[in-house]
Coordinates of C-alpha atoms in Angstrom, one line a residue:
M1 CA 109.7 112.3 85.7
Q2 CA 112.5 112.1 88.2
P3 CA 111.8 109.0 90.1
I4 CA 111.2 108.9 93.8
P5 CA 113.3 106.1 95.3
P6 CA 111.3 103.0 96.1
A7 CA 109.9 102.8 99.6
H8 CA 112.3 99.9 100.5
A9 CA 115.4 101.4 98.7
P10 CA 118.8 101.0 100.5
H11 CA 119.5 103.8 102.9
T12 CA 122.3 106.3 102.5
A13 CA 124.5 108.4 104.8
S14 CA 122.8 109.0 108.2
H15 CA 120.3 106.3 107.7
D16 CA 122.7 103.4 106.9
R17 CA 122.3 102.0 110.4
E18 CA 118.6 101.7 110.3
I19 CA 116.9 98.3 109.5
E20 CA 113.3 98.6 108.3
S21 CA 112.7 95.2 106.7
L22 CA 113.4 91.5 107.2
A23 CA 115.5 91.5 104.1
E24 CA 117.7 94.3 105.5
F25 CA 118.0 92.5 108.8
D26 CA 119.1 89.3 107.1
E27 CA 121.6 91.2 105.0
V28 CA 123.2 93.0 107.9
V29 CA 123.5 89.8 110.0
A30 CA 125.0 87.9 107.0
V31 CA 127.4 90.6 105.8
Q32 CA 128.4 92.4 109.0
G33 CA 127.8 89.7 111.6
T34 CA 126.7 92.3 114.2
L35 CA 123.6 94.4 115.1
A36 CA 125.6 96.6 117.5
H37 CA 124.3 100.2 117.4
F38 CA 121.8 99.5 114.7
R39 CA 118.2 100.7 114.9
V40 CA 115.6 98.1 113.9
Q41 CA 112.1 99.5 113.2
T42 CA 108.9 97.4 113.3
V43 CA 110.5 94.2 111.8
D44 CA 108.8 91.0 112.9
L45 CA 111.8 89.0 114.4
T46 CA 109.8 86.1 115.8
D47 CA 111.5 83.8 113.3
R48 CA 115.0 85.2 113.9
T49 CA 115.6 84.0 117.4
D50 CA 118.8 82.2 116.5
A51 CA 120.3 85.4 115.1
L52 CA 119.3 87.4 118.1
L53 CA 120.8 84.9 120.4
S54 CA 124.1 84.8 118.6
V55 CA 125.1 88.3 117.3
D56 CA 126.3 91.3 119.2
T57 CA 123.5 93.7 120.0
K58 CA 125.3 96.2 122.3
G59 CA 123.8 99.7 121.8
A60 CA 121.1 98.4 119.4
V61 CA 117.6 99.7 119.6
F62 CA 114.6 97.6 118.7
L63 CA 111.5 99.7 118.0
G64 CA 108.2 97.8 118.0
C65 CA 109.8 94.5 116.8
P66 CA 107.9 91.3 117.8
M67 CA 110.4 88.7 119.1
D68 CA 110.6 85.6 121.2
E69 CA 110.8 86.4 124.9
A70 CA 114.1 84.5 125.2
A71 CA 115.6 86.7 122.4
A72 CA 114.2 89.9 124.0
T73 CA 115.8 88.9 127.4
R74 CA 119.1 88.1 125.8
V75 CA 119.4 91.3 123.7
R76 CA 118.5 93.5 126.7
A77 CA 121.2 91.7 128.7
A78 CA 123.7 92.4 125.9
G79 CA 123.0 96.1 126.1
A80 CA 120.2 96.7 123.7
L81 CA 117.0 98.8 124.3
V82 CA 113.8 97.0 123.4
F83 CA 110.6 99.0 122.9
P84 CA 107.9 96.4 122.5
P85 CA 104.9 96.8 120.1
V86 CA 102.1 98.8 121.6
P87 CA 98.9 96.7 121.6
D88 CA 95.4 97.9 120.4
L89 CA 96.6 100.9 118.4
P90 CA 95.2 101.6 114.9
F91 CA 98.6 102.8 113.8
D92 CA 102.3 101.8 114.3
P93 CA 104.2 104.5 116.2
Y94 CA 107.6 103.1 115.2
R95 CA 106.9 102.6 111.5
G96 CA 109.8 102.8 109.1
F97 CA 108.0 104.0 106.0
V98 CA 105.4 106.5 105.0
Y99 CA 101.9 105.3 104.2
A100 CA 100.5 103.9 101.0
P101 CA 96.9 104.7 100.0
D102 CA 95.8 101.1 100.2
E103 CA 97.1 100.9 103.8
L104 CA 95.2 104.0 105.1
F105 CA 92.0 103.0 103.2
D106 CA 92.1 99.3 104.1
S107 CA 88.6 97.9 104.7
L108 CA 87.0 100.7 102.7
D109 CA 84.6 98.1 101.4
Q110 CA 83.1 98.2 104.9
G111 CA 82.8 102.0 104.9
Y112 CA 85.4 104.7 105.6
E113 CA 84.7 104.5 109.3
A114 CA 86.3 101.0 109.3
T115 CA 89.6 102.2 107.8
P116 CA 92.9 102.7 109.7
D117 CA 92.7 106.3 108.7
A118 CA 89.3 106.9 110.3
L119 CA 90.2 104.7 113.4
S120 CA 93.5 106.7 113.9
Y121 CA 91.5 109.9 113.9
A122 CA 89.0 108.5 116.4
W123 CA 91.9 107.4 118.6
L124 CA 93.4 110.9 118.5
Q125 CA 90.1 112.5 119.5
E126 CA 89.7 110.1 122.4
T127 CA 93.2 110.5 123.8
K128 CA 93.3 114.3 123.3
A129 CA 90.2 114.5 125.4
D130 CA 91.7 112.6 128.4
G131 CA 95.2 114.2 128.2
D132 CA 97.0 110.9 128.5
V133 CA 100.8 111.6 128.5
F134 CA 101.5 108.2 127.1
A135 CA 99.2 108.8 124.1
S136 CA 100.9 112.2 123.5
M137 CA 104.3 110.5 123.6
L138 CA 103.1 107.9 121.1
R139 CA 101.9 110.7 118.7
A140 CA 105.3 112.4 119.0
V141 CA 107.2 109.2 118.3
H142 CA 104.9 108.4 115.3
D143 CA 105.4 111.8 113.8
D144 CA 109.1 111.8 114.2
A145 CA 109.3 108.3 112.6
I146 CA 107.2 109.7 109.7
S147 CA 109.6 112.6 109.2
D148 CA 112.5 110.3 109.2
A149 CA 110.8 108.1 106.6
L150 CA 110.0 111.1 104.5
D151 CA 113.5 112.4 104.5
E152 CA 114.7 109.0 103.3
L153 CA 112.1 108.9 100.5
L154 CA 113.0 112.4 99.1
V155 CA 116.7 112.1 99.0
G156 CA 117.8 113.7 95.7
A157 CA 114.3 114.6 94.6
R158 CA 113.4 118.1 93.2
V159 CA 110.2 118.8 95.1
V160 CA 107.6 121.4 94.0
G161 CA 104.7 122.0 96.4
V162 CA 101.2 122.7 95.2
M163 CA 99.1 124.3 97.9
G164 CA 95.4 125.1 97.7
G165 CA 92.1 124.6 99.5
H166 CA 90.1 121.5 100.1
A167 CA 86.9 123.1 98.8
M168 CA 87.8 122.8 95.1
A169 CA 85.3 120.3 93.7
R170 CA 85.9 117.5 91.3
G171 CA 84.1 118.2 88.0
T172 CA 85.1 121.9 87.9
E173 CA 87.5 123.6 85.5
A174 CA 89.6 124.8 88.5
Y175 CA 90.1 121.1 89.6
A176 CA 90.9 120.1 86.0
G177 CA 93.4 122.9 85.8
A178 CA 95.1 121.9 89.0
A179 CA 95.4 118.4 87.7
R180 CA 97.0 119.5 84.5
L181 CA 99.5 121.5 86.6
G182 CA 100.4 118.5 88.6
R183 CA 100.8 116.5 85.4
E184 CA 103.0 119.1 83.8
L185 CA 105.2 119.4 86.8
A186 CA 105.7 115.6 87.0
R187 CA 106.5 115.4 83.3
A188 CA 109.1 118.1 83.8
G189 CA 110.9 115.9 86.3
F190 CA 109.7 117.4 89.6
T191 CA 108.3 115.5 92.5
V192 CA 104.9 117.0 93.3
A193 CA 104.1 117.4 97.0
T194 CA 100.8 118.6 98.4
G195 CA 99.0 118.8 101.7
G196 CA 97.6 115.4 100.8
G197 CA 93.9 116.2 101.3
P198 CA 90.9 116.7 98.9
G199 CA 90.3 119.6 96.5
A200 CA 93.3 121.3 94.9
M201 CA 95.6 119.0 96.7
E202 CA 94.0 115.9 95.3
A203 CA 93.9 117.4 91.8
A204 CA 97.6 118.0 91.8
N205 CA 98.4 114.5 93.1
L206 CA 96.0 113.1 90.4
G207 CA 97.9 115.0 87.7
A208 CA 101.2 113.5 88.8
Y209 CA 99.5 110.1 88.9
A210 CA 98.3 110.7 85.3
A211 CA 101.7 111.8 84.0
P212 CA 102.9 108.5 82.5
Y213 CA 99.7 108.1 80.5
G214 CA 98.4 109.8 77.4
D215 CA 96.5 113.1 77.8
E216 CA 93.2 111.3 77.2
M217 CA 93.6 109.4 80.5
L218 CA 93.2 112.5 82.6
V219 CA 90.1 113.6 80.7
D220 CA 88.5 110.2 81.3
A221 CA 89.6 110.1 85.0
L222 CA 88.1 113.6 85.6
Q223 CA 84.8 112.3 84.3
L224 CA 84.8 109.3 86.5
L225 CA 85.7 111.4 89.6
A226 CA 83.0 114.0 88.9
K227 CA 80.3 111.5 90.1
A228 CA 81.5 112.1 93.6
P229 CA 82.4 115.8 93.6
K230 CA 83.3 116.3 97.2
F231 CA 84.2 114.2 100.3
T232 CA 80.9 115.3 101.9
P233 CA 78.4 113.9 102.5
S234 CA 80.1 110.5 102.0
I235 CA 83.9 110.0 102.3
S236 CA 83.3 106.4 101.3
D237 CA 81.8 107.3 97.9
W238 CA 84.5 110.0 97.4
A239 CA 87.3 107.5 98.1
R240 CA 85.8 104.7 96.1
A241 CA 85.6 106.9 93.0
A242 CA 89.4 107.5 93.4
F243 CA 90.1 103.8 93.7
E244 CA 88.0 103.1 90.7
V245 CA 90.4 105.4 88.7
R246 CA 93.4 103.8 90.2
G247 CA 92.0 100.3 89.3
R248 CA 91.4 101.3 85.7
W249 CA 94.9 102.9 85.4
P250 CA 97.0 101.1 87.9
D251 CA 100.5 102.3 86.9
G252 CA 100.2 105.9 87.8
G253 CA 103.1 108.2 88.6
P254 CA 104.4 108.9 92.1
S255 CA 103.8 112.0 94.2
V256 CA 103.7 112.9 97.9
G257 CA 100.8 113.9 100.1
I258 CA 101.5 115.3 103.6
P259 CA 98.1 115.4 105.4
T260 CA 97.2 115.5 109.1
W261 CA 94.7 113.9 111.5
F262 CA 94.4 117.3 113.1
Y263 CA 91.8 118.0 110.4
G264 CA 89.9 114.8 111.0
H265 CA 87.0 115.7 108.7
E266 CA 89.4 115.9 105.8
P267 CA 90.5 112.5 104.5
P268 CA 93.8 112.0 102.6
N269 CA 93.5 111.6 98.9
P270 CA 94.4 108.2 97.3
F271 CA 96.4 109.6 94.3
A272 CA 99.5 110.4 96.3
A273 CA 101.6 107.2 96.2
H274 CA 103.4 108.2 99.3
I275 CA 101.4 109.6 102.2
A276 CA 103.2 111.1 105.2
K277 CA 100.4 111.6 107.6
Y278 CA 100.9 113.4 110.9
F279 CA 99.1 113.9 114.2
A280 CA 100.6 117.4 114.8
N281 CA 99.6 119.9 112.2
A282 CA 102.4 122.3 113.0
T283 CA 105.0 119.6 112.4
R284 CA 103.2 118.7 109.1
E285 CA 103.0 122.3 107.9
D286 CA 106.6 123.2 108.5
G287 CA 107.9 119.9 107.2
L288 CA 105.9 120.1 104.0
L289 CA 107.1 123.6 103.1
A290 CA 110.7 122.8 104.2
R291 CA 110.9 119.9 101.8
C292 CA 109.7 121.9 98.7
T293 CA 113.2 122.7 97.6
A294 CA 112.3 123.6 94.0
G295 CA 109.5 126.0 94.9
V296 CA 105.8 126.2 95.8
V297 CA 102.7 127.0 93.7
F298 CA 99.9 128.5 95.7
L299 CA 96.4 128.0 94.1
P300 CA 93.4 129.9 95.4
G301 CA 92.5 129.0 99.0
A302 CA 91.4 130.4 102.2
A303 CA 92.9 130.8 105.7
G304 CA 95.0 127.6 105.5
T305 CA 96.6 128.6 102.2
V306 CA 97.3 132.2 103.4
Q307 CA 99.0 130.7 106.4
E308 CA 101.1 128.5 104.1
I309 CA 102.2 131.5 102.0
F310 CA 103.6 133.3 105.0
D311 CA 105.0 130.1 106.6
N312 CA 107.0 129.8 103.3
A313 CA 107.8 133.5 103.0
T314 CA 109.4 133.8 106.5
P315 CA 112.4 131.5 105.9
N316 CA 112.8 133.0 102.4
Y317 CA 112.8 136.5 104.0
Y318 CA 115.4 135.5 106.6
E319 CA 117.2 133.0 104.3
S320 CA 117.2 130.6 107.3
R321 CA 117.1 127.6 104.9
G322 CA 119.6 129.0 102.5
E323 CA 118.7 130.7 99.2
P324 CA 115.0 131.7 98.9
T325 CA 112.9 129.2 96.9
P326 CA 110.4 130.2 94.2
M327 CA 106.9 131.2 95.2
V328 CA 104.2 131.4 92.5
L329 CA 100.7 132.7 93.4
V330 CA 98.0 131.8 90.9
N331 CA 94.9 133.9 90.2
R332 CA 95.5 137.6 90.3
A333 CA 92.0 138.6 91.4
H334 CA 92.0 136.1 94.3
W335 CA 95.4 137.2 95.7
T336 CA 95.0 141.0 95.1
Q337 CA 91.3 141.5 95.8
K338 CA 89.5 138.7 97.5
L339 CA 92.4 137.9 99.9
P340 CA 95.0 140.6 99.1
T341 CA 98.0 138.6 100.1
W342 CA 100.2 139.5 97.1
P343 CA 100.7 143.2 98.1
L344 CA 102.0 142.2 101.5
L345 CA 104.3 139.5 100.0
Q346 CA 105.7 142.1 97.6
A347 CA 106.3 144.5 100.4
L348 CA 108.1 141.9 102.5
A349 CA 110.3 140.9 99.5
R350 CA 111.3 144.4 98.4
E351 CA 115.0 144.9 98.2
R352 CA 115.7 141.4 99.5
S353 CA 117.0 138.4 97.6
M354 CA 113.5 136.8 97.7
E355 CA 112.2 139.6 95.5
A356 CA 113.5 137.8 92.5
R357 CA 111.8 134.6 93.6
I358 CA 108.2 135.5 93.8
A359 CA 105.6 135.8 91.0
L360 CA 101.9 136.4 90.5
V361 CA 100.2 134.8 87.5
D362 CA 96.7 134.9 86.2
G363 CA 96.2 131.2 85.3
I364 CA 97.4 127.8 86.3
E365 CA 98.9 127.2 82.9
E366 CA 101.4 130.0 83.5
A367 CA 102.7 128.5 86.8
P368 CA 105.3 126.0 85.3
A369 CA 106.9 128.7 83.2
A370 CA 107.0 131.1 86.2
L371 CA 108.7 128.4 88.3
K372 CA 111.3 128.0 85.6
R373 CA 111.8 131.7 85.3
L374 CA 112.3 132.1 89.1
G375 CA 114.9 129.3 89.2
G376 CA 112.7 126.4 90.2

């Protein structure tokens, strides 16, 4: 599988003036001798007072970086902007990296309600209700930081999206098929990206996780997961089953999940190594599809998946993101009878360049070949 760059990989191009770790900070100070016009994100600088008192910080921006008060006073006087950490938040609005599953599910042993994921959703519900402009600003800053981190993560990756509903239960053949799809795409060198939630999304991320192992690993993992088929009635039990799989096979392959706190009842799945979670669902939806540069596979779903199909079809129709990218719809009966999306998609594509980039297949196992045929 084509590797996703490590979360702390050196930046390139437009990100080469961002500092997101203490090691990067020390390297810049030692090699360049200046912090002028750099952006430093959530790096604890309380032990770097001497450096902050001595180097040029004109035009620098410090986002959520703890530092000694004397250092903060000096860098402000030298022309830097200092945005201090915001206390009592269950998330970091200035974060430099996307989330890892262990981070969002920390304290799961105390129940899902104690995790940062659940606490962030509770904060969203509370602040949405009172209309606090400061809270809405924090949400916007957080989501923009996540987008920036996601762009850095996916540089050079060939991303295939797998879309589908959250209702697909563990232990079903449909779930197993979606997992095999994710595994085959990962083994073919693609980076699998999903909406990051349960159901079909989790299955595809699980498949990518299973890609480095022999085929029997996925069979065994599916059996373990079947004991907690859905995230209702207990998210805690559902998540613990996933972490049991991760504990038994700890060296899984990477993939990306892009979920949202907008759907608070729907937890992120722990099989995506990299989780870009957003407060704003519109930002999340558009960003997910825009980053699927090698195409999208649409598994059976309901209103959300139908929306994603046409959110993806619109830029393909207008070619607003360049050449149309492949779109593969899976399950003929679902997309022509139950939710007859395919005829409308065909009609939109007729006599346009996107016409050669759409396909309808009967089964999940046909999707990778269809992607290849369409140019994915």
